[in-house]
PDB file of C-alpha atoms and ligand atoms in Angstrom:
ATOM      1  CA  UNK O 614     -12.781  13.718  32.163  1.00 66.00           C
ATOM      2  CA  UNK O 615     -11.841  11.302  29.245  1.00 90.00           C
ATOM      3  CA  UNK O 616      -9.450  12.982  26.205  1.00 97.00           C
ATOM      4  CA  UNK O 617     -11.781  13.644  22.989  1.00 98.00           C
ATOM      5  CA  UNK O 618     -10.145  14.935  20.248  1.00 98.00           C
ATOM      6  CA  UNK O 619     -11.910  16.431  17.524  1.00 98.00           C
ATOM      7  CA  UNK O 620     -11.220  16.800  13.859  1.00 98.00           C
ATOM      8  CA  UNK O 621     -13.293  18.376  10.695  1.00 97.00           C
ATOM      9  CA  UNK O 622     -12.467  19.462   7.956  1.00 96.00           C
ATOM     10  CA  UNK O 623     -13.499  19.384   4.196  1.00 95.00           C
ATOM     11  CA  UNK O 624     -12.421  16.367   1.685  1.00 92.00           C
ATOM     12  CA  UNK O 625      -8.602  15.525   1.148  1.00 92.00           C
ATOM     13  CA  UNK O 626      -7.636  18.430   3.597  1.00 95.00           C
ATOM     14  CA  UNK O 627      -5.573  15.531   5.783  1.00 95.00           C
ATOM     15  CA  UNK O 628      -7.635  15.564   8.611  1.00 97.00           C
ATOM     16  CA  UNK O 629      -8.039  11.750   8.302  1.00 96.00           C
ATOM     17  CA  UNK O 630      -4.347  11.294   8.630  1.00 97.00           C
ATOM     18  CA  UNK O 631      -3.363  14.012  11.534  1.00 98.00           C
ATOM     19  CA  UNK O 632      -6.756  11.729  13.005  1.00 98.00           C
ATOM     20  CA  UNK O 633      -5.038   8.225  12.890  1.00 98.00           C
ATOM     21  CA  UNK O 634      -1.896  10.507  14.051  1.00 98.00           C
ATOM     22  CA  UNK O 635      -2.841  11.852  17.114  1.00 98.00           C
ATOM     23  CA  UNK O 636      -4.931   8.905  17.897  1.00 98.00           C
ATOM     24  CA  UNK O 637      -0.948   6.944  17.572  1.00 98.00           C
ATOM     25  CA  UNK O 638       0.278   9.189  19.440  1.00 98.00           C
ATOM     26  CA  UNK O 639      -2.135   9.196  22.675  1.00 98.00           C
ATOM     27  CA  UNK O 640      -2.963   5.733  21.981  1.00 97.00           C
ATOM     28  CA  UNK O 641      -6.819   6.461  21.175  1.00 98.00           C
ATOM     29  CA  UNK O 642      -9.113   4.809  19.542  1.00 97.00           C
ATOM     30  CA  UNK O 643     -10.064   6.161  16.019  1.00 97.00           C
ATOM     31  CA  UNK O 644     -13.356   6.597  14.369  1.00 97.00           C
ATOM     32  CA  UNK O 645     -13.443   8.111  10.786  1.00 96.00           C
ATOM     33  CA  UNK O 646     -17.176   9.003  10.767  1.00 97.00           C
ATOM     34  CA  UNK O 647     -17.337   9.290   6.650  1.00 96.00           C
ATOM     35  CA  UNK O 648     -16.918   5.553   6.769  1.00 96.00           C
ATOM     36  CA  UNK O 649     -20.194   4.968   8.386  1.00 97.00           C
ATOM     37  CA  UNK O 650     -21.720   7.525   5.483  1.00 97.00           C
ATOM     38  CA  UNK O 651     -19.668   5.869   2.386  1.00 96.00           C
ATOM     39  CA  UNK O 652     -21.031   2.170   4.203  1.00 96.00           C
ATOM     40  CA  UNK O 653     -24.810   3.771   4.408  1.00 97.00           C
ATOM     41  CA  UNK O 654     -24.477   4.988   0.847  1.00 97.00           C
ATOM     42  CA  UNK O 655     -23.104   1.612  -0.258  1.00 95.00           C
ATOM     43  CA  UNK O 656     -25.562  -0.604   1.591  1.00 95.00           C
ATOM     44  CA  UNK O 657     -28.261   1.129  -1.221  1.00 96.00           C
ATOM     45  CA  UNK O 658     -25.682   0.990  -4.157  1.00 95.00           C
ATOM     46  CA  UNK O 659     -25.238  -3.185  -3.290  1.00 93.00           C
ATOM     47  CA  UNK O 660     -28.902  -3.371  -2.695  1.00 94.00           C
ATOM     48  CA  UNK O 661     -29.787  -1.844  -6.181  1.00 96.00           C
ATOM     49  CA  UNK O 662     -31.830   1.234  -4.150  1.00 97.00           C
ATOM     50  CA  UNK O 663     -31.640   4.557  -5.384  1.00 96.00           C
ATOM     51  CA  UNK O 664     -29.479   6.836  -3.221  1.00 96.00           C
ATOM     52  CA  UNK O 665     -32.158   9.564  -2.659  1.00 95.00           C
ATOM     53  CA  UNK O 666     -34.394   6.322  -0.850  1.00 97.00           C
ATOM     54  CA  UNK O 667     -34.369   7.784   3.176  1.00 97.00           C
ATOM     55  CA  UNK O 668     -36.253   5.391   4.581  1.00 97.00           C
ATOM     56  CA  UNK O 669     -33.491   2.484   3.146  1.00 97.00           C
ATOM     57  CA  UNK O 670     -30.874   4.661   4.343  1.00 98.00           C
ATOM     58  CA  UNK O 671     -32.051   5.463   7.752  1.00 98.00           C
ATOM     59  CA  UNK O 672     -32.640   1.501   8.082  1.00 97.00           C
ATOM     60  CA  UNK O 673     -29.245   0.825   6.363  1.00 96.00           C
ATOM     61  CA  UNK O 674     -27.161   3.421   8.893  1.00 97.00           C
ATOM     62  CA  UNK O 675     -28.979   1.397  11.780  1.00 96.00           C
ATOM     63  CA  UNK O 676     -27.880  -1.486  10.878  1.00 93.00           C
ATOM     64  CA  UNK O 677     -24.326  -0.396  10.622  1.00 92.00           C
ATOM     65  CA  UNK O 678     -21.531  -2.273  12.533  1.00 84.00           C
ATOM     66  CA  UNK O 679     -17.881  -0.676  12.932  1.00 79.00           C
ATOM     67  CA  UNK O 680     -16.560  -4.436  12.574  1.00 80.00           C
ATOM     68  CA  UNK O 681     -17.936  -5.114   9.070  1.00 76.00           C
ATOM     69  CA  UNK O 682     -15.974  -2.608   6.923  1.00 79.00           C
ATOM     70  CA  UNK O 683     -14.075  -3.254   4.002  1.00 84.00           C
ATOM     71  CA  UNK O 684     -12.450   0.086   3.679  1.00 86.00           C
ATOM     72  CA  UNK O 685     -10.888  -0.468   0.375  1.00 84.00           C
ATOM     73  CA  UNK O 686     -14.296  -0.271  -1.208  1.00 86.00           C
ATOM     74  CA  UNK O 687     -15.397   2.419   0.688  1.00 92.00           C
ATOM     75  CA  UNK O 688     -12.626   4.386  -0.418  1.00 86.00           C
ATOM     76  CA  UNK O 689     -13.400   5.015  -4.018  1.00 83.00           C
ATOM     77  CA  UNK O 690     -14.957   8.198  -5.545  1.00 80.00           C
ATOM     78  CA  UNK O 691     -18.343   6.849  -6.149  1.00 87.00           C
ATOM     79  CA  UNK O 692     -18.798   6.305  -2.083  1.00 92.00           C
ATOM     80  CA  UNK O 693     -17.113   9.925  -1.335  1.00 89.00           C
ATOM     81  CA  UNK O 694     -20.179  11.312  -3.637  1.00 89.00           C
ATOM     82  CA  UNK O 695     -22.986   8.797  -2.269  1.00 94.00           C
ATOM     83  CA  UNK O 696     -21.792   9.274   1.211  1.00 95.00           C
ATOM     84  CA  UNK O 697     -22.197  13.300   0.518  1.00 91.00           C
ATOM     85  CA  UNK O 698     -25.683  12.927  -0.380  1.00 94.00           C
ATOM     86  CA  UNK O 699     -27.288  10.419   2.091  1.00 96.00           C
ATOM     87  CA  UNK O 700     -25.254  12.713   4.525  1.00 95.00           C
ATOM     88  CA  UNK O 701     -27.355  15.201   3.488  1.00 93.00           C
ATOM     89  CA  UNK O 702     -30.740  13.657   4.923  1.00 96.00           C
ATOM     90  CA  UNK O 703     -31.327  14.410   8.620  1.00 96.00           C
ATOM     91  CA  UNK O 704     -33.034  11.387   9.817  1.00 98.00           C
ATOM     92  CA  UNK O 705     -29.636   9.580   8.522  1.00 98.00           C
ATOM     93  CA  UNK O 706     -27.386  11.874  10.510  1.00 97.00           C
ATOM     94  CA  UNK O 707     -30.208  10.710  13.424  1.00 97.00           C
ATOM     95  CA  UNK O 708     -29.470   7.366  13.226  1.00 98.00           C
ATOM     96  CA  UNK O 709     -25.650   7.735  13.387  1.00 97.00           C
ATOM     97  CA  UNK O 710     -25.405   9.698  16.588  1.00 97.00           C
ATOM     98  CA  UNK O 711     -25.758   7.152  18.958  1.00 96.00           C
ATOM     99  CA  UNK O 712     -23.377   4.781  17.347  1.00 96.00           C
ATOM    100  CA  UNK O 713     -20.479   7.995  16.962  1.00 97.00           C
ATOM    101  CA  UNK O 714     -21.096   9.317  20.778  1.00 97.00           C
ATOM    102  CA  UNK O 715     -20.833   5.780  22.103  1.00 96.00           C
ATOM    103  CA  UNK O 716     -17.251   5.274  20.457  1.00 96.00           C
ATOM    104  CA  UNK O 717     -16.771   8.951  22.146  1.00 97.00           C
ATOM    105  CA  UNK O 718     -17.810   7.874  25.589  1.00 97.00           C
ATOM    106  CA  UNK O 719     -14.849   5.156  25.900  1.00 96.00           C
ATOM    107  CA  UNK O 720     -13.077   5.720  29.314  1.00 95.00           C
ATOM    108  CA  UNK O 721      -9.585   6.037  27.712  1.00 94.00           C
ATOM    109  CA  UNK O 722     -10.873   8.971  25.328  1.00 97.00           C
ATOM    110  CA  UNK O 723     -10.960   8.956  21.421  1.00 98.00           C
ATOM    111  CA  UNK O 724     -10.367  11.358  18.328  1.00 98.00           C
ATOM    112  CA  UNK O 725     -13.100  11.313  16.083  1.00 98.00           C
ATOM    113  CA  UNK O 726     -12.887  12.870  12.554  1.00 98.00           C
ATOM    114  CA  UNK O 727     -15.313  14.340  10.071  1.00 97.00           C
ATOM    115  CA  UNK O 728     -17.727  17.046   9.394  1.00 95.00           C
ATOM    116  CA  UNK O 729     -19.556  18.142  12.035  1.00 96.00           C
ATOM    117  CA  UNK O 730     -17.794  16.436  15.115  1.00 98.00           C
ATOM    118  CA  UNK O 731     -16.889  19.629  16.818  1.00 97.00           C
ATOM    119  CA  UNK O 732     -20.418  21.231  16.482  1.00 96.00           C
ATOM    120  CA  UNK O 733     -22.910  18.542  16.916  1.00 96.00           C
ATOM    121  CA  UNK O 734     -21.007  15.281  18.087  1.00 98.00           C
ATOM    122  CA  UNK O 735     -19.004  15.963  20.518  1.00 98.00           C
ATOM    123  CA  UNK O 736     -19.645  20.073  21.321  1.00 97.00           C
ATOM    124  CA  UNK O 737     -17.408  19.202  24.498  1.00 97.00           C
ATOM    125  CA  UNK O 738     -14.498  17.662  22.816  1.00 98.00           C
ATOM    126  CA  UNK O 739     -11.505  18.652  24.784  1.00 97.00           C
ATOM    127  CA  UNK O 740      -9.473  19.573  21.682  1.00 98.00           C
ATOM    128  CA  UNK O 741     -11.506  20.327  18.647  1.00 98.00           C
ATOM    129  CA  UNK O 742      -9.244  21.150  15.292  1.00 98.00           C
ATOM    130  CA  UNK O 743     -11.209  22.224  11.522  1.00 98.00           C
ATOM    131  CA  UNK O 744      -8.280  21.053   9.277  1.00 98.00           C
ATOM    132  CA  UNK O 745      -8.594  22.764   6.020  1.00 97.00           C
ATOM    133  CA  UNK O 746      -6.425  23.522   2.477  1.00 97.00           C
ATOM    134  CA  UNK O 747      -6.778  25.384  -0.962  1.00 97.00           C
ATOM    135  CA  UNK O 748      -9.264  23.050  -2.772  1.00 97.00           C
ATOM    136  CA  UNK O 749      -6.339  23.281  -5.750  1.00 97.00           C
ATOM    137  CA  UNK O 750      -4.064  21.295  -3.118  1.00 97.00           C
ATOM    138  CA  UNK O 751      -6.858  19.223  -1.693  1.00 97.00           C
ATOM    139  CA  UNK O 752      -7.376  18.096  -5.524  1.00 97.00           C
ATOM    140  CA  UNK O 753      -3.567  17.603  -5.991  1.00 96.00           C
ATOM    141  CA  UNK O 754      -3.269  15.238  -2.611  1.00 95.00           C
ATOM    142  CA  UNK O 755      -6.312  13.666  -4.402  1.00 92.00           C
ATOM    143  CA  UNK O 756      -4.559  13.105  -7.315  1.00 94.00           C
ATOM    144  CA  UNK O 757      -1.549  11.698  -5.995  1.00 94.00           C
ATOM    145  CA  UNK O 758      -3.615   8.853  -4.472  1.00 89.00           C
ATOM    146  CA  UNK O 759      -4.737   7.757  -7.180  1.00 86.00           C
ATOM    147  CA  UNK O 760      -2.179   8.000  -9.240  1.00 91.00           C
ATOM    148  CA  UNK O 761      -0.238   5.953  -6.631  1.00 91.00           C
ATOM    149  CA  UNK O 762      -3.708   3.269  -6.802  1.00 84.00           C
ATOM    150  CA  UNK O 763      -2.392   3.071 -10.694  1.00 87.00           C
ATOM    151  CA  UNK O 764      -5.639   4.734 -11.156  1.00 83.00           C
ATOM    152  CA  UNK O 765      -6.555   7.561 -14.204  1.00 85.00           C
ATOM    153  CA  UNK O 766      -5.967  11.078 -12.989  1.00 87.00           C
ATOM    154  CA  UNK O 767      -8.018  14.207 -14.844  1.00 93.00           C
ATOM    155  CA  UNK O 768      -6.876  16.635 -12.590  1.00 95.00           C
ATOM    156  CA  UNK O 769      -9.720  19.365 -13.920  1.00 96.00           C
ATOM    157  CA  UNK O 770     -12.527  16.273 -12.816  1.00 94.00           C
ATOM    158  CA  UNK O 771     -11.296  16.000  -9.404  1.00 93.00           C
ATOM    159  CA  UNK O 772     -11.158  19.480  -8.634  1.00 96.00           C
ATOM    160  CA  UNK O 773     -14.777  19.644  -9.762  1.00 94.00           C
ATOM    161  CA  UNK O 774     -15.408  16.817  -7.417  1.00 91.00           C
ATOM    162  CA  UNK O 775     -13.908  18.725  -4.699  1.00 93.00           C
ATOM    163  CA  UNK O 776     -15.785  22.014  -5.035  1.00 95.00           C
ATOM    164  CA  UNK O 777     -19.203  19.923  -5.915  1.00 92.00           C
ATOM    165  CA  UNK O 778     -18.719  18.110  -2.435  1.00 89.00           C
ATOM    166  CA  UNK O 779     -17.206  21.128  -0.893  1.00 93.00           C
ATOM    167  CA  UNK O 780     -20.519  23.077  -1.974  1.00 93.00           C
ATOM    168  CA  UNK O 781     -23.501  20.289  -1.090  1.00 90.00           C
ATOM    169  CA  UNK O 782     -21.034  19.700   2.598  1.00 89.00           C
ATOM    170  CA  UNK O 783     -21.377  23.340   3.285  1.00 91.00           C
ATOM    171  CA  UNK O 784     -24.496  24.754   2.214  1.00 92.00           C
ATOM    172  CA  UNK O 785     -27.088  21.337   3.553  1.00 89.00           C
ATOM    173  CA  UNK O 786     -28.639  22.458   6.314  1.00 91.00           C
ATOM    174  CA  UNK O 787     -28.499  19.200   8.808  1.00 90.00           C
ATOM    175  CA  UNK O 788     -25.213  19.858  10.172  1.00 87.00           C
ATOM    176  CA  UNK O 789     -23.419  21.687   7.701  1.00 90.00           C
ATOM    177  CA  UNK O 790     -19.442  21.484   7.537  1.00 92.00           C
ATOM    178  CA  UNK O 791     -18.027  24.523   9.411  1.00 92.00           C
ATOM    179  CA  UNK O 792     -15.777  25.445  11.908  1.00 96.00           C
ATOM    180  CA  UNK O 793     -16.553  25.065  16.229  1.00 97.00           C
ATOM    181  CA  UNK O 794     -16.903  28.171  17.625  1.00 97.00           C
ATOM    182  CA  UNK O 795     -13.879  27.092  19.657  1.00 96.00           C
ATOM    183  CA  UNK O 796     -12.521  24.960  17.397  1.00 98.00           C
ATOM    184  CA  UNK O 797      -8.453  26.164  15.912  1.00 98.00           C
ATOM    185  CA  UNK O 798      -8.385  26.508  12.314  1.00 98.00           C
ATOM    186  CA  UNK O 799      -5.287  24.540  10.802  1.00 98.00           C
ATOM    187  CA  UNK O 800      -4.533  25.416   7.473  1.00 97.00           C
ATOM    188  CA  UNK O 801      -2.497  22.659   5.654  1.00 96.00           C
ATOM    189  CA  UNK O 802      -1.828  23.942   1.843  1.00 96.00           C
ATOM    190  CA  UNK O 803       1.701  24.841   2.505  1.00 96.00           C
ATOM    191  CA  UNK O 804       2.528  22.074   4.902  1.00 96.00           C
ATOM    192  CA  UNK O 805       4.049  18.513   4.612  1.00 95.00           C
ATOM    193  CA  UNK O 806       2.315  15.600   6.572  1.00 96.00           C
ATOM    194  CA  UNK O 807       5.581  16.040   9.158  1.00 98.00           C
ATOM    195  CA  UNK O 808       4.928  19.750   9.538  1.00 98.00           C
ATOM    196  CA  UNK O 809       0.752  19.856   9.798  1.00 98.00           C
ATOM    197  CA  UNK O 810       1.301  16.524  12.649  1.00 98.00           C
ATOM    198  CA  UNK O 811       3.751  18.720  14.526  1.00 98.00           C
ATOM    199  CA  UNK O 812       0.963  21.923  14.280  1.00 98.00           C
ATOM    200  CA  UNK O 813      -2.263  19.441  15.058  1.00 98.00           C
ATOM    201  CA  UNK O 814      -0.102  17.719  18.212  1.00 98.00           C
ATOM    202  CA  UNK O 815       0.825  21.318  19.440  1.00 98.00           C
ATOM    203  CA  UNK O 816      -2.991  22.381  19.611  1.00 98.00           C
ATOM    204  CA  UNK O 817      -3.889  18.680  21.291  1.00 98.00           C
ATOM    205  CA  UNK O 818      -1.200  20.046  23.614  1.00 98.00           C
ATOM    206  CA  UNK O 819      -2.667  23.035  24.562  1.00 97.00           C
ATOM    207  CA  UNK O 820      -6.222  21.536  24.659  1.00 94.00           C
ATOM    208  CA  UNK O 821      -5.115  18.789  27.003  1.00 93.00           C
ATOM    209  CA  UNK O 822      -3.066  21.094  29.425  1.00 93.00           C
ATOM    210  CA  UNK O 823      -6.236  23.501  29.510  1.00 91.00           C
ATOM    211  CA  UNK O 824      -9.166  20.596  29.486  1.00 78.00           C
TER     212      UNK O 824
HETATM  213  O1  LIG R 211     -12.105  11.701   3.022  1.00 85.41           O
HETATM  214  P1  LIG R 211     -13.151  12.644   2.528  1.00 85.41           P
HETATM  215  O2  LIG R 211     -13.173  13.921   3.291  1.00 85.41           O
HETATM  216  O3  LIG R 211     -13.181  12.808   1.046  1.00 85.41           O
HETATM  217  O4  LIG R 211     -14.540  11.964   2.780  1.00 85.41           O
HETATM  218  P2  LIG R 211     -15.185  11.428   4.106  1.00 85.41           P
HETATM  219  O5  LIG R 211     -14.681  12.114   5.309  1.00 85.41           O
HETATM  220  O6  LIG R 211     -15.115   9.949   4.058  1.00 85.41           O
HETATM  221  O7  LIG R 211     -16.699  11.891   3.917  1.00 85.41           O
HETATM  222  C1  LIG R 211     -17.462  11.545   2.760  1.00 85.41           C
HETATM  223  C2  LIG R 211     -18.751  12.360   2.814  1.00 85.41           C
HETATM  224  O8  LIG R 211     -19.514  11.920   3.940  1.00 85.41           O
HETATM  225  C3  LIG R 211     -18.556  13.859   3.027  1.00 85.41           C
HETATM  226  O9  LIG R 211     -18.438  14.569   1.805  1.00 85.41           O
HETATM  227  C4  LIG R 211     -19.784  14.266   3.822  1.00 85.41           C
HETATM  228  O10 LIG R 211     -20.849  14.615   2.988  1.00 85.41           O
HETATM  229  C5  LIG R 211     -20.172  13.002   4.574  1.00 85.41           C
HETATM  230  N1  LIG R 211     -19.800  13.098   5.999  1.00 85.41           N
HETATM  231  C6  LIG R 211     -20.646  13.795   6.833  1.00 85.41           C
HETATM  232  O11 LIG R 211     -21.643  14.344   6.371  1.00 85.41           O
HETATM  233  N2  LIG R 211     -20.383  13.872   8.165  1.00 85.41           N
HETATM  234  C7  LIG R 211     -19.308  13.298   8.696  1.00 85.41           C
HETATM  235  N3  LIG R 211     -19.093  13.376  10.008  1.00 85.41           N
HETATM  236  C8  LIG R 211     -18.405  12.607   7.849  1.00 85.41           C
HETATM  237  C9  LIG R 211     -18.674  12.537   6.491  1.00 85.41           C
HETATM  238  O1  LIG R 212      -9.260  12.583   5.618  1.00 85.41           O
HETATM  239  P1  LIG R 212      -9.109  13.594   4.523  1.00 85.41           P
HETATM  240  O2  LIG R 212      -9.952  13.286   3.321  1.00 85.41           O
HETATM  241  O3  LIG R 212      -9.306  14.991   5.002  1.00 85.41           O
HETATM  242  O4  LIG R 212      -7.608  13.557   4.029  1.00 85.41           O
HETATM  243  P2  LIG R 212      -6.504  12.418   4.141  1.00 85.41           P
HETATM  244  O5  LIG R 212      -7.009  11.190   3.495  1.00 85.41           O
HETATM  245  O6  LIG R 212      -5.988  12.347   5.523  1.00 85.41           O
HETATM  246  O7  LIG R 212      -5.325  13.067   3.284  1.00 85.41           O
HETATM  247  C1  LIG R 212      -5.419  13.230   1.897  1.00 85.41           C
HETATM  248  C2  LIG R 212      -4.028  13.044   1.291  1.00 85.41           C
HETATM  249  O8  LIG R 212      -3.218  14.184   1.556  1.00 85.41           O
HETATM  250  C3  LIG R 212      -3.254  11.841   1.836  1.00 85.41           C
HETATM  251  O9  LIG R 212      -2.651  11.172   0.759  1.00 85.41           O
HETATM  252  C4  LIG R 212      -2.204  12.468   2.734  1.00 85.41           C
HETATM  253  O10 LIG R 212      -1.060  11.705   2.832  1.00 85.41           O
HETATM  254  C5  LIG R 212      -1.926  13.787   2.017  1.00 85.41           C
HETATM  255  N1  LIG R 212      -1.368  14.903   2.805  1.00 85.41           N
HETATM  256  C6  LIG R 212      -1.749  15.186   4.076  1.00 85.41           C
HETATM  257  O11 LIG R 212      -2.583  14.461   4.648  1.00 85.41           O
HETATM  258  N2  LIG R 212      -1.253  16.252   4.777  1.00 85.41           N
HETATM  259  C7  LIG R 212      -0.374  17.066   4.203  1.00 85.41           C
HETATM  260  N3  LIG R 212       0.080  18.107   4.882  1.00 85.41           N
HETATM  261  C8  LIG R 212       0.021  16.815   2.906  1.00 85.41           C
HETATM  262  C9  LIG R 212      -0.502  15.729   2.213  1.00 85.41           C
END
């Protein structure tokens, strides 16, 4: 059986880096599913279509191709909060599964990271981690970015941001962030990026060895 890893967790709890980590590591492939949700969301924004349109966002998530990224974009705030609502809107989640279980069906393996990988994309994952934090340090790592993009920091408005995307990821009802059943919990707010890699590689340790 191929090696799946994978990761949830909520925004800026570092499950995107211990993702690219492990994947390093193992030599994986890596898909970072909110990219095909921030490219959905800006597909409308570009076109000038409202983000609540679900017919233009089921067509737009189609039409998706992993190749035709430009991350940097994709990145800012404004595609974190688009991405959180057309991820809200079933028939869009619907038209991403394919596309996400295909890059989890490569015969090497691959770690996957997002919201609802471990519950609905790949329930047989052979190591499943839900990466979370304090929102105050998920807000702080936040913060840092962008202060490191040269970009204005008001510490109070990302930690609304956080809670507000925290709230609508949790409480939608297609697919709602949460934990595996059989998922381990990794809590990150008092670890450094060296010390939550060495507790995510231990659990892809165990997984392997058992799966
Ligand atoms: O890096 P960060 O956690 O801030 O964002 P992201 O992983 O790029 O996800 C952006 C938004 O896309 C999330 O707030 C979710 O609403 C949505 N998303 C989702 O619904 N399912 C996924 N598998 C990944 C992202
Ligand atoms: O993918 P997600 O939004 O969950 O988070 P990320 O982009 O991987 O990480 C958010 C920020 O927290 C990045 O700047 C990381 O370098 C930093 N960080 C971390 O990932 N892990 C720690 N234990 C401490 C900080």
């Amino acid at each position: 059986m191929s090696f799946v890893i994978a990761i949830d967790g909520p925004a800026a709890s570092g499950k995107g880096t211990l993702a690219r980590r492990l994947a390093a590591h193992y030599g994986l492939p890596h898909l970072d599913t909110g990219l095909l949700y921030r490219a959905t969301a800006c597909a409308l924004i570009e076109e000038g279509l409202p983000l609540d349109d679900v017919e233009a966002a089921v067509e737009a998530a189609r039409g998706l191709s992993l190749t035709d990224f430009d991350e940097t974009r994709l990145r800012s705030r404004e595609m974190g909060e688009g991405a959180s609502l057309v991820g809200a809107m079933p028939p869009v989640r619907a038209a991403l599964i394919d596309l996400q279980r295909g890059f989890a069906a490569r015969p090497e393996g691959a770690v996957l990271d997002g919201r609802d990988i471990g519950t609905v994309i790949c329930p047989d994952a052979t190591v499943k981690i839900f990466v979370t934090a304090s929102a105050e340090t998920r807000a702080q790592r936040r913060a840092l970015e962008l202060a490191a993009r040269g970009e204005e920091v008001d510490f109070s408005a990302i930690l609304e941001d956080v809670r507000k995307r925290d709230a609508r990821d949790s409480e939608r009802s297609a697919a709602p962030l949460k934990a595996a059943a059989d998922a381990v919990t990794l809590d990150t707010s008092e670890l450094d990026r060296e010390q939550a890699f060495a507790a995510a590689l231990a659990i892809a340790e165990r997984g392997r060895r058992a799966g």
